[in-house]
CSV table of C-alpha atoms and ligand atoms in Angstrom, one decimal:
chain,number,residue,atom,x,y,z
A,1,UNK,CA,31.0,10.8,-7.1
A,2,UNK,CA,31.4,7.5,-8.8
A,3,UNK,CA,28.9,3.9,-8.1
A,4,UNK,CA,31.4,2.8,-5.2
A,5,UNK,CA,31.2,6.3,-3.4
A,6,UNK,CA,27.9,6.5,-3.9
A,7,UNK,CA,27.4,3.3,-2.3
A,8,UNK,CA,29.2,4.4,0.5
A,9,UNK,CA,27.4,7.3,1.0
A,10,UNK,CA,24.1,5.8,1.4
A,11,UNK,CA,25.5,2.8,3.4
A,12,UNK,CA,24.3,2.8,6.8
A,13,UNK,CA,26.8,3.1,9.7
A,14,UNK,CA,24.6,0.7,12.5
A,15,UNK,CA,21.7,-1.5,12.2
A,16,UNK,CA,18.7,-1.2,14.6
A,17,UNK,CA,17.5,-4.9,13.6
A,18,UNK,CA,19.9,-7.1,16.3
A,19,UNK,CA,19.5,-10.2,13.8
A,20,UNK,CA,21.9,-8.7,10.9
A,21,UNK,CA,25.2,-10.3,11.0
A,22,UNK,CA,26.6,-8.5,7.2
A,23,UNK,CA,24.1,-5.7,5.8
A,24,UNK,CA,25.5,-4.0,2.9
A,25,UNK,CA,29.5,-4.5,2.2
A,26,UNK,CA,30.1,-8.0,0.8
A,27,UNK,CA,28.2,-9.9,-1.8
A,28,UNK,CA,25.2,-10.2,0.0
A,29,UNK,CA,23.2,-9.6,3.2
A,30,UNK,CA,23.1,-12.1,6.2
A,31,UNK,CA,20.6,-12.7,9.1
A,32,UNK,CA,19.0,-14.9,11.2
A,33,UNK,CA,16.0,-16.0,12.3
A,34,UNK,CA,14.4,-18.9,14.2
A,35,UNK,CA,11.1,-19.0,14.9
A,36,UNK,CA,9.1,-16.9,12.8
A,37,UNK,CA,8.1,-16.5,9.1
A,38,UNK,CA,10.0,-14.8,6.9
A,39,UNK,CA,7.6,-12.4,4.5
A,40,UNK,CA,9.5,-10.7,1.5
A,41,UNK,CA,7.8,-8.9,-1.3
A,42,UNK,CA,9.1,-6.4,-4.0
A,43,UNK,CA,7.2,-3.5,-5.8
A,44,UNK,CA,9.1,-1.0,-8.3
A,45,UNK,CA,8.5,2.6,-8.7
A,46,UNK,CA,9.2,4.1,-12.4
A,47,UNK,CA,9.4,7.8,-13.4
A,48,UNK,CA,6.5,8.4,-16.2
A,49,UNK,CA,4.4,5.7,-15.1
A,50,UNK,CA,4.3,6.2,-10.9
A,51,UNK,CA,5.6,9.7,-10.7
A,52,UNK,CA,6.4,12.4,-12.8
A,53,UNK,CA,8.9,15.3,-11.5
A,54,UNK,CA,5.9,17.2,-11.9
A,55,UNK,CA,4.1,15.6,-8.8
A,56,UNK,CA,6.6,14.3,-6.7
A,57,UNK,CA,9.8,15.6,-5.0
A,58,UNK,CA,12.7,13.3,-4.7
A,59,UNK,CA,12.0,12.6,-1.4
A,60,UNK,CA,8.4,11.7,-2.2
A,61,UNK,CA,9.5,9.3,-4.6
A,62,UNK,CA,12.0,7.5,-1.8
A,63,UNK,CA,9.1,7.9,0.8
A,64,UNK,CA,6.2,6.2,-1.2
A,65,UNK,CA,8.9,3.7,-2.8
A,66,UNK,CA,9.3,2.2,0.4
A,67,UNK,CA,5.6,2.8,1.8
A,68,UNK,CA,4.0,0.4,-1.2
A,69,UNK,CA,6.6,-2.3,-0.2
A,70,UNK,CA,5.7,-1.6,3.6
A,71,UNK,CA,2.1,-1.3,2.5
A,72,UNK,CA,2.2,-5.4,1.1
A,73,UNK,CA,4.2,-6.7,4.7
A,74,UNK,CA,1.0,-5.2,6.2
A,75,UNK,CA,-1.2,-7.1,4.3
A,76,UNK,CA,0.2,-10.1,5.3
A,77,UNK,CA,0.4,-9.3,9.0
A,78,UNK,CA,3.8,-9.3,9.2
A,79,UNK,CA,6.4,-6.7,11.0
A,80,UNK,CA,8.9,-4.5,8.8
A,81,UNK,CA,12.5,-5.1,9.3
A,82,UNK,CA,14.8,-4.9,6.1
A,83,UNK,CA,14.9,-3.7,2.6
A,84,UNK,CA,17.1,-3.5,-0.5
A,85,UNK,CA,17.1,-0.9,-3.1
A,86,UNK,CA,17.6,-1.5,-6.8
A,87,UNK,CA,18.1,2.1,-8.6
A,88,UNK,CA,18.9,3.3,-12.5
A,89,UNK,CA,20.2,6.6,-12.0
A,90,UNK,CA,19.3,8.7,-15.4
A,91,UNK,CA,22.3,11.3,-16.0
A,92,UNK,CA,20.0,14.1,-16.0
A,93,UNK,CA,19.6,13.8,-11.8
A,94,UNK,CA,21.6,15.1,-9.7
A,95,UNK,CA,23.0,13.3,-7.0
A,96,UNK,CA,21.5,15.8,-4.3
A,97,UNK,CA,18.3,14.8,-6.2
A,98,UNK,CA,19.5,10.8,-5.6
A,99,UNK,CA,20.6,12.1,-2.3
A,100,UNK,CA,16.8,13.4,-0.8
A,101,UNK,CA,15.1,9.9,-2.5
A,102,UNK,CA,17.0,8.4,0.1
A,103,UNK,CA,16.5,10.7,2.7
A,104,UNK,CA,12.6,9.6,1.7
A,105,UNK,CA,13.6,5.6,2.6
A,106,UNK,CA,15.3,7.0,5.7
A,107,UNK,CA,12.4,8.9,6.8
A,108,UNK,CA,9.6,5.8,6.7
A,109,UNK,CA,12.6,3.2,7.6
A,110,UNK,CA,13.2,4.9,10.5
A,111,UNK,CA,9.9,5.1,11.9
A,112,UNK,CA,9.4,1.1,11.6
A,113,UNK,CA,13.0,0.3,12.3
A,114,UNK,CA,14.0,-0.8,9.1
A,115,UNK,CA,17.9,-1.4,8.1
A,116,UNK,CA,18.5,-0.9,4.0
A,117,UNK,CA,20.8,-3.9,3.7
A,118,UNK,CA,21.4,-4.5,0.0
A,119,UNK,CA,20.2,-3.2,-3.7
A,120,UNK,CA,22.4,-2.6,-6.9
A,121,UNK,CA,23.5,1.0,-8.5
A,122,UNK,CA,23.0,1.6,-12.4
A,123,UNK,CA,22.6,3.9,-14.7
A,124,UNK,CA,20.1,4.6,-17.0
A,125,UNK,CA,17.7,6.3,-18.7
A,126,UNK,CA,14.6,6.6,-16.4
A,127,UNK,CA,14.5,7.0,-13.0
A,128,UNK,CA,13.2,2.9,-12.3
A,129,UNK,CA,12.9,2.5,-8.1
A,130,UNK,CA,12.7,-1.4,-6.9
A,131,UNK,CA,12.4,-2.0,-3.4
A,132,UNK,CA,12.7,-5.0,-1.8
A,133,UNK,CA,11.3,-5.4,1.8
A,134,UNK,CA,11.5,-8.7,4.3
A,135,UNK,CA,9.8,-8.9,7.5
A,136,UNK,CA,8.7,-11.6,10.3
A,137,UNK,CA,4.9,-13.1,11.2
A,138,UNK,CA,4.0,-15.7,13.9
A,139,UNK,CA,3.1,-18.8,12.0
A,140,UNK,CA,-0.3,-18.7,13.0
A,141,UNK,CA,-0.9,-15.1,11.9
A,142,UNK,CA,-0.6,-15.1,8.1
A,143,UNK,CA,-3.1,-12.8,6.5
A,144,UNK,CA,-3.8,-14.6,3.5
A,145,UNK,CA,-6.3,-13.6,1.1
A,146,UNK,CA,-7.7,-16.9,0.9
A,147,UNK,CA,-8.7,-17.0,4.4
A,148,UNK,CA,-11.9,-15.5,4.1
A,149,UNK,CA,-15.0,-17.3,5.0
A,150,UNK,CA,-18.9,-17.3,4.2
A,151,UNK,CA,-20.8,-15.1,6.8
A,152,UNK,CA,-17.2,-12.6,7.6
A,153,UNK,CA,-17.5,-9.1,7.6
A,154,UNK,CA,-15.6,-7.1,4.9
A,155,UNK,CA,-13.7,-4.2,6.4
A,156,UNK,CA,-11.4,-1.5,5.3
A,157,UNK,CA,-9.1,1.3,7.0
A,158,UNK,CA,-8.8,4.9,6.2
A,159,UNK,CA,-10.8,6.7,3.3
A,160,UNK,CA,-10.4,5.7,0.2
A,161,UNK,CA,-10.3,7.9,-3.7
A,162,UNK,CA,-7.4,10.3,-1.6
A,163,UNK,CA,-4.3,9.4,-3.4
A,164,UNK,CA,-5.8,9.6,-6.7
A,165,UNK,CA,-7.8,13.1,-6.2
A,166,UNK,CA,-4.6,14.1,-4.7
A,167,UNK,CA,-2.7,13.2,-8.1
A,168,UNK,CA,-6.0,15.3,-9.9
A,169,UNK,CA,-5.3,18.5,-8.3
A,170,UNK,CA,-1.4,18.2,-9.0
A,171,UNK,CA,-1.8,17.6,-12.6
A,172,UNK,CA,-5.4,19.0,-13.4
A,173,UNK,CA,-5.5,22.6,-15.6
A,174,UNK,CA,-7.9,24.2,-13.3
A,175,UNK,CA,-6.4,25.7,-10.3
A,176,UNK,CA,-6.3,24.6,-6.9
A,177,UNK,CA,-8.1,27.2,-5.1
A,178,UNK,CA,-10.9,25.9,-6.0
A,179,UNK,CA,-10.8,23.1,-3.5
A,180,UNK,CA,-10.7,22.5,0.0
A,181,UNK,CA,-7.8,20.3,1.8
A,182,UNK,CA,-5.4,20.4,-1.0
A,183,UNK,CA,-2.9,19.6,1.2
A,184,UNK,CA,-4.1,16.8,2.3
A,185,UNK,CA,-5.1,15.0,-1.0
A,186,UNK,CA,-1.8,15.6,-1.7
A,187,UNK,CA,0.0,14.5,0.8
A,188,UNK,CA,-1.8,11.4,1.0
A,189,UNK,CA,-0.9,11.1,-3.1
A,190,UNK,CA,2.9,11.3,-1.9
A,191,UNK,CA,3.0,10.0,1.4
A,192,UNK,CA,0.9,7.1,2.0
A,193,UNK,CA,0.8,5.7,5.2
A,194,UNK,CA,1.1,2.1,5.4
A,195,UNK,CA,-1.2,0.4,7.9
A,196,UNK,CA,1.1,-1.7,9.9
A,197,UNK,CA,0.0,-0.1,13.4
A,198,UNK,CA,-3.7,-1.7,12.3
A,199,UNK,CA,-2.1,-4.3,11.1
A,200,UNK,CA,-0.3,-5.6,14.3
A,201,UNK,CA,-2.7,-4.2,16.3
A,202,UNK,CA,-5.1,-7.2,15.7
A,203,UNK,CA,-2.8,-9.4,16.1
A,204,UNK,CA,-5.0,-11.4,18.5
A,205,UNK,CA,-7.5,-12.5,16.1
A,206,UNK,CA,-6.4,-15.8,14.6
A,207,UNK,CA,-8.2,-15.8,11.1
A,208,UNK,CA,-8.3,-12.5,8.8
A,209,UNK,CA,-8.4,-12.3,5.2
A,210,UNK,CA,-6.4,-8.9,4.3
A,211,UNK,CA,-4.8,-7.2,1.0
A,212,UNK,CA,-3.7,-3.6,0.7
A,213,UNK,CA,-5.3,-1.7,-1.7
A,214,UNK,CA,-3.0,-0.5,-4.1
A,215,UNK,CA,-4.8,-0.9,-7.3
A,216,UNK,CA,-8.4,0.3,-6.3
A,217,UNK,CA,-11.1,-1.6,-3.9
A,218,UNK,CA,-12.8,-3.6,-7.3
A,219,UNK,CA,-9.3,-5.3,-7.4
A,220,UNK,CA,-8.5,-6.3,-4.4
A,221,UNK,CA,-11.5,-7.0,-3.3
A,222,UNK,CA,-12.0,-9.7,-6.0
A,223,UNK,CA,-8.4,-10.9,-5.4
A,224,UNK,CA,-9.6,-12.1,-1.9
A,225,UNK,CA,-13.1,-13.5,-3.6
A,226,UNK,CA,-11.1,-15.6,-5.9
A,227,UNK,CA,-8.3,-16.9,-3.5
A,228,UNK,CA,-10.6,-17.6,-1.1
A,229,UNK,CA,-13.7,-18.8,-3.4
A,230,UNK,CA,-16.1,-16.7,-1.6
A,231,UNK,CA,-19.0,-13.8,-3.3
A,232,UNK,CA,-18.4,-10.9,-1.5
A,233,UNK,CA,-20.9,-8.2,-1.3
A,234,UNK,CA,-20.3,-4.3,-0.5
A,235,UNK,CA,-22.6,-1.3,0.0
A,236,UNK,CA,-21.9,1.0,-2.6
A,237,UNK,CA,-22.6,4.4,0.7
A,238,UNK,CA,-20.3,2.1,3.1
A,239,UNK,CA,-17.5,3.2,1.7
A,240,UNK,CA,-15.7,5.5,3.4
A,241,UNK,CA,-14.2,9.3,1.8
A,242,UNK,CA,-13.2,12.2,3.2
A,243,UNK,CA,-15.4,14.7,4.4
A,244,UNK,CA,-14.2,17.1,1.5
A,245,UNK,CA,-13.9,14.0,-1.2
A,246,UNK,CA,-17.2,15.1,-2.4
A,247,UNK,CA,-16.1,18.3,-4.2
A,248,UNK,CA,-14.9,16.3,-7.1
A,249,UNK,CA,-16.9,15.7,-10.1
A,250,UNK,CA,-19.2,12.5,-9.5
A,251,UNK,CA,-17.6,10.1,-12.1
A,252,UNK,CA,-14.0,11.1,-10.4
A,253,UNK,CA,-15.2,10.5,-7.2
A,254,UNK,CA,-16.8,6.7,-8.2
A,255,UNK,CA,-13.6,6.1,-10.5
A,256,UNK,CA,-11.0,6.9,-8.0
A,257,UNK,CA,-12.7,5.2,-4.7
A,258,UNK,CA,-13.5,1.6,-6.4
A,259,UNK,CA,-10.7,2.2,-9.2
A,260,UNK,CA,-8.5,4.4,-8.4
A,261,UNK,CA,-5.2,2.7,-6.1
A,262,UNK,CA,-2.0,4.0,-4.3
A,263,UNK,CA,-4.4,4.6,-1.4
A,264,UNK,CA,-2.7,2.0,0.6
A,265,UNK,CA,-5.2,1.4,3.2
A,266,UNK,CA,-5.9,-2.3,4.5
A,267,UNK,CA,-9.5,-4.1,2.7
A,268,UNK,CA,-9.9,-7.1,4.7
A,269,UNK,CA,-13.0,-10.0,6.4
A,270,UNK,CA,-12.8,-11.2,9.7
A,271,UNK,CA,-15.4,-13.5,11.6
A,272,UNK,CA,-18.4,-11.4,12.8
A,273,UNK,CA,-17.7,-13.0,16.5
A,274,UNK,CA,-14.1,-10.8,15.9
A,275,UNK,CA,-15.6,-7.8,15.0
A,276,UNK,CA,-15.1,-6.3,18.3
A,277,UNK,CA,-11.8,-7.0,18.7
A,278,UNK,CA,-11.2,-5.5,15.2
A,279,UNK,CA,-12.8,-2.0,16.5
A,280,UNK,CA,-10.4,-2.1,19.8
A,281,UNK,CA,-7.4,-2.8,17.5
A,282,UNK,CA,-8.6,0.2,15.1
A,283,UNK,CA,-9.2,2.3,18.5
A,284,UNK,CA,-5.8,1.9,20.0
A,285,UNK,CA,-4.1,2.0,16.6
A,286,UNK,CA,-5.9,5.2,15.6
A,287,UNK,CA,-7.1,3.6,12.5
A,288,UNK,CA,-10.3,4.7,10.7
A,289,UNK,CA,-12.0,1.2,10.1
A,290,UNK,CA,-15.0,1.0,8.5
A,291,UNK,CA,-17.7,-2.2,8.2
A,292,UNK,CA,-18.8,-1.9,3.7
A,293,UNK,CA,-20.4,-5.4,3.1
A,294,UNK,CA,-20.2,-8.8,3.8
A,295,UNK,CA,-18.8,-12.2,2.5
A,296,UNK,CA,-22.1,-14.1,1.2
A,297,UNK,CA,-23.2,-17.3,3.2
A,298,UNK,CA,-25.3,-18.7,0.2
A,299,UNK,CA,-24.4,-22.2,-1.3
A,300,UNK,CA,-23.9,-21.0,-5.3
A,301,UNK,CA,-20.5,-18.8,-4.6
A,302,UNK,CA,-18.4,-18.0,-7.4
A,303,UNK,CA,-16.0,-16.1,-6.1
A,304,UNK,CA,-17.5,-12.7,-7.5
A,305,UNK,CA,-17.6,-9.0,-6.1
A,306,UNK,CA,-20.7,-7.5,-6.1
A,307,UNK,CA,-22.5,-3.9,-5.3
A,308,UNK,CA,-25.2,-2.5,-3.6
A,309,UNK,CA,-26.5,0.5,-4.4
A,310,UNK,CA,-30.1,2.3,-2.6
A,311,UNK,CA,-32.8,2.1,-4.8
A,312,UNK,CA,-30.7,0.6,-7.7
A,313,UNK,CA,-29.7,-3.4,-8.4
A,314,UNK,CA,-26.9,-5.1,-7.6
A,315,UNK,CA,-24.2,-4.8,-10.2
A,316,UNK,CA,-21.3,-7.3,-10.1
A,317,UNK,CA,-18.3,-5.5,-9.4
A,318,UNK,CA,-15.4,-6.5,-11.9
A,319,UNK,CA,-11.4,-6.8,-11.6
A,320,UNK,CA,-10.8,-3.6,-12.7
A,321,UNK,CA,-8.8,-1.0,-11.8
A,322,UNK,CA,-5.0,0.5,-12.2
A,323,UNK,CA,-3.3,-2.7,-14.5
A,324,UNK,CA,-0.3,-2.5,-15.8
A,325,UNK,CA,-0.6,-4.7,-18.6
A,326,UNK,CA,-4.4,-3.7,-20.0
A,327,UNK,CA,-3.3,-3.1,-24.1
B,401,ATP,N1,7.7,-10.2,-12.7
B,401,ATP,C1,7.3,-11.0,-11.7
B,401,ATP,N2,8.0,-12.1,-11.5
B,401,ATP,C2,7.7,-13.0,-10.5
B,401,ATP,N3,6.7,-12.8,-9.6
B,401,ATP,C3,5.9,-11.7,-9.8
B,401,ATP,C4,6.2,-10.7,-10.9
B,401,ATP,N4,5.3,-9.8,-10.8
B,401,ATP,C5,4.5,-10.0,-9.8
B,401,ATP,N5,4.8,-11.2,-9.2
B,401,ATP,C6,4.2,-11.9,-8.0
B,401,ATP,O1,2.8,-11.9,-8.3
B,401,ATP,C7,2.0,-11.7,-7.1
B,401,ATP,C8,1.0,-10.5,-7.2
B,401,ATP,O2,1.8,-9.4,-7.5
B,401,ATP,P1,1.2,-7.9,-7.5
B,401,ATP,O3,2.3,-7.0,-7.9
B,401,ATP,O4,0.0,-7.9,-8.3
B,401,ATP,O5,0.8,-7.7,-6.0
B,401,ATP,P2,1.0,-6.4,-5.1
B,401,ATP,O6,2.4,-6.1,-5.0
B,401,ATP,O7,0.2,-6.7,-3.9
B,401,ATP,O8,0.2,-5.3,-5.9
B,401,ATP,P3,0.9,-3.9,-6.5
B,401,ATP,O9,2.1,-4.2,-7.3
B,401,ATP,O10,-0.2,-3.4,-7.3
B,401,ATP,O11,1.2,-3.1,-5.3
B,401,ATP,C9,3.0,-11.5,-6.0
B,401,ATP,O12,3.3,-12.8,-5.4
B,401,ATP,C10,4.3,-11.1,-6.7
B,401,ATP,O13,5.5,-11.4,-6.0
B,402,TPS,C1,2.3,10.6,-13.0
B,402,TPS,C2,1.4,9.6,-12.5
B,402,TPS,N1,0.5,9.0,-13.4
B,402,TPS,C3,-0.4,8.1,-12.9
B,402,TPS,C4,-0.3,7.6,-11.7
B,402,TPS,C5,-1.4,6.6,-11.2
B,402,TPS,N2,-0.8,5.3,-10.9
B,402,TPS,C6,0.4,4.8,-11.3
B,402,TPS,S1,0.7,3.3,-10.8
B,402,TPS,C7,-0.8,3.1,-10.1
B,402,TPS,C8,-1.3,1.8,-9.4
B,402,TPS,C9,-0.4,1.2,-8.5
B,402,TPS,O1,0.8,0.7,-9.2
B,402,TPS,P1,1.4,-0.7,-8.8
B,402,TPS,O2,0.4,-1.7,-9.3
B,402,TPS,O3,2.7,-0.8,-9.6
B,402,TPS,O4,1.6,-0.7,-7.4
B,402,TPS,C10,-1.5,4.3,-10.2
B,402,TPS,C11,-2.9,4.5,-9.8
B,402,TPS,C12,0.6,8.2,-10.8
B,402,TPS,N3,0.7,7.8,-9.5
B,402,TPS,N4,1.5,9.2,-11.2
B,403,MG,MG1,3.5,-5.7,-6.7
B,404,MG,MG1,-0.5,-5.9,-2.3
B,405,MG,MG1,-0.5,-3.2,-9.2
């Protein structure tokens, strides 16, 4: 199979989004919109640095590919409708290998109605992954991270530390039988869910602050501190973990939850007067949500994360966490 069958092959042969006019099949894509906003983000996936063949399958790699871009659309409260896939094929994969990463994209597009309308073909000498994603807001429902205010709750979805215990117990020397849910850690290690139910679900509050979590709470949560130039304050026994999370050594468990990323899930502030709403929308979504701290309401803000912890002082939390670039 040369570049131009492949391309073929993992064309699509009808779009579910009714605004395409040209998907893939001349130079570029081509749709229309009117009245909303158009959100577009892009996040790569490499072999050796996001997956080895050790811990993923093909289709893992496709699935989670597209789930982190999802993941970001979420975080800015907007609805998934298209993406584009740049890939460098290494020689050493097969094209049934090629074949089941996009089976992966089909999988998650499918289930939020996605149509792949454009990426590029190489080759190369990793397996490099980058996604491109666009979807649609209402103009008055942005979820910036600068939105948040002094007095908000700080909220997140889901439990957090899985993704990376799950990565643990597919690379770690001791064996797995030693643990309990296994399959779970793992699964949510390879396929994240991306909270856009949660995400349009509170659609009906006008102001939230909200970022995905993708490299570890202390991250993200001073990424909304500083864009919004707010101290925000979380209670180090708020945050919430799996019933079985706390199997894993102690450090692991502290590193992974607060450090750790890939979990995906949805860290976020709303008004108090909205927290209400915010438990409906996590009711009929089926989304975990959990209340961990607060946005402080005092005058000398620097826009700093800090933690509480029983019977210990409050530590400032720092920007650290999964980072590309730390040498
Ligand atoms: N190489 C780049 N060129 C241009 N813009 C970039 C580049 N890398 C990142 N950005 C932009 O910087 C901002 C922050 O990107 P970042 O990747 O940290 O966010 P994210 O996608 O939410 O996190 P993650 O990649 O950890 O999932 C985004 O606006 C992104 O588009
Ligand atoms: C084999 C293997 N080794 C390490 C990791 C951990 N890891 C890689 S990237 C990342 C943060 C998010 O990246 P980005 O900022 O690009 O979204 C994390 C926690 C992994 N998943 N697989
Ligand atoms: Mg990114
Ligand atoms: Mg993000
Ligand atoms: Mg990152």
């Amino acid at each position: 199979m040369d570049e131009f069958q492949f391309i073929k092959h993992i064309e699509q042969n009808f779009y579910r989004q009714s605004t395409i006019r040209k998907g893939t099949g001349d130079d570029a894509a081509v749709f229309t919109q009117n009245y909303q906003e158009t959100v577009v983000a892009k996040d790569m996936l490499v072999e050796n640095v996001h997956f080895s063949r050790k811990t993923m399958e093909p289709f893992h790699i496709g699935y989670k590919g597209l789930a982190a871009n999802i993941s970001d659309l979420a975080a800015m409260g907007a609805s998934p409708a298209f993406y584009l896939v740049g890939i460098s094929i290494p020689p050493n994969w097969s094209i049934k290998e090629i074949e089941d990463i996009y089976n992966g994209f089909k999988a998650i597009s499918n289930h939020y109605g996605m149509d792949l309308i454009g990426g590029d073909t190489v080759s190369g000498n990793e397996l490099v992954l980058s996604v491109t994603v666009i979807g649609f807001v209402n103009k008055n429902r942005i979820r910036y991270r600068h939105l948040a205010k002094d007095g908000d709750v700080v909220f997140v979805t889901g439990h957090l530390g899985d993704s990376q215990a799950g990565l643990h117990l597919l690379t770690s020397a001791t064996s797995m039988e030693r643990f309990n849910d296994v399959d779970y850690f793992i699964h949510r290690h390879r396929m994240p869910t991306p909270r856009v139910k949660f995400s349009k679900a509170i659609e009906t509050i006008p102001r939230v602050s909200l970022n995905d979590i993708s490299d570890g709470l202390a991250s993200e949560a001073n990424e909304i501190a500083e864009a919004s130039q707010v101290d925000i304050i979380i209670f180090d026994k708020k945050i919430p973990s799996h019933p079985s999370y706390n199997q894993f050594p102690l450090n692991d468990q502290k590193k992974w939850k607060y450090f750790g990323g890939e979990d995906f899930e949805l860290l976020g502030t709303v008004s108090p007067s909205d927290w209400s709403k915010l438990e409906e929308a996590a009711r009929i979504s089926d989304t975990r949500l959990s209340k961990i701290g607060y946005v402080s309401d005092k005058k000398d803000r620097s826009g700093r994360v800090y933690l509480e912890r029983t019977g210990q002082s409050r530590i400032q939390l720092k920007k650290e966490g999964y980072n590309h670039l730390s040498r």
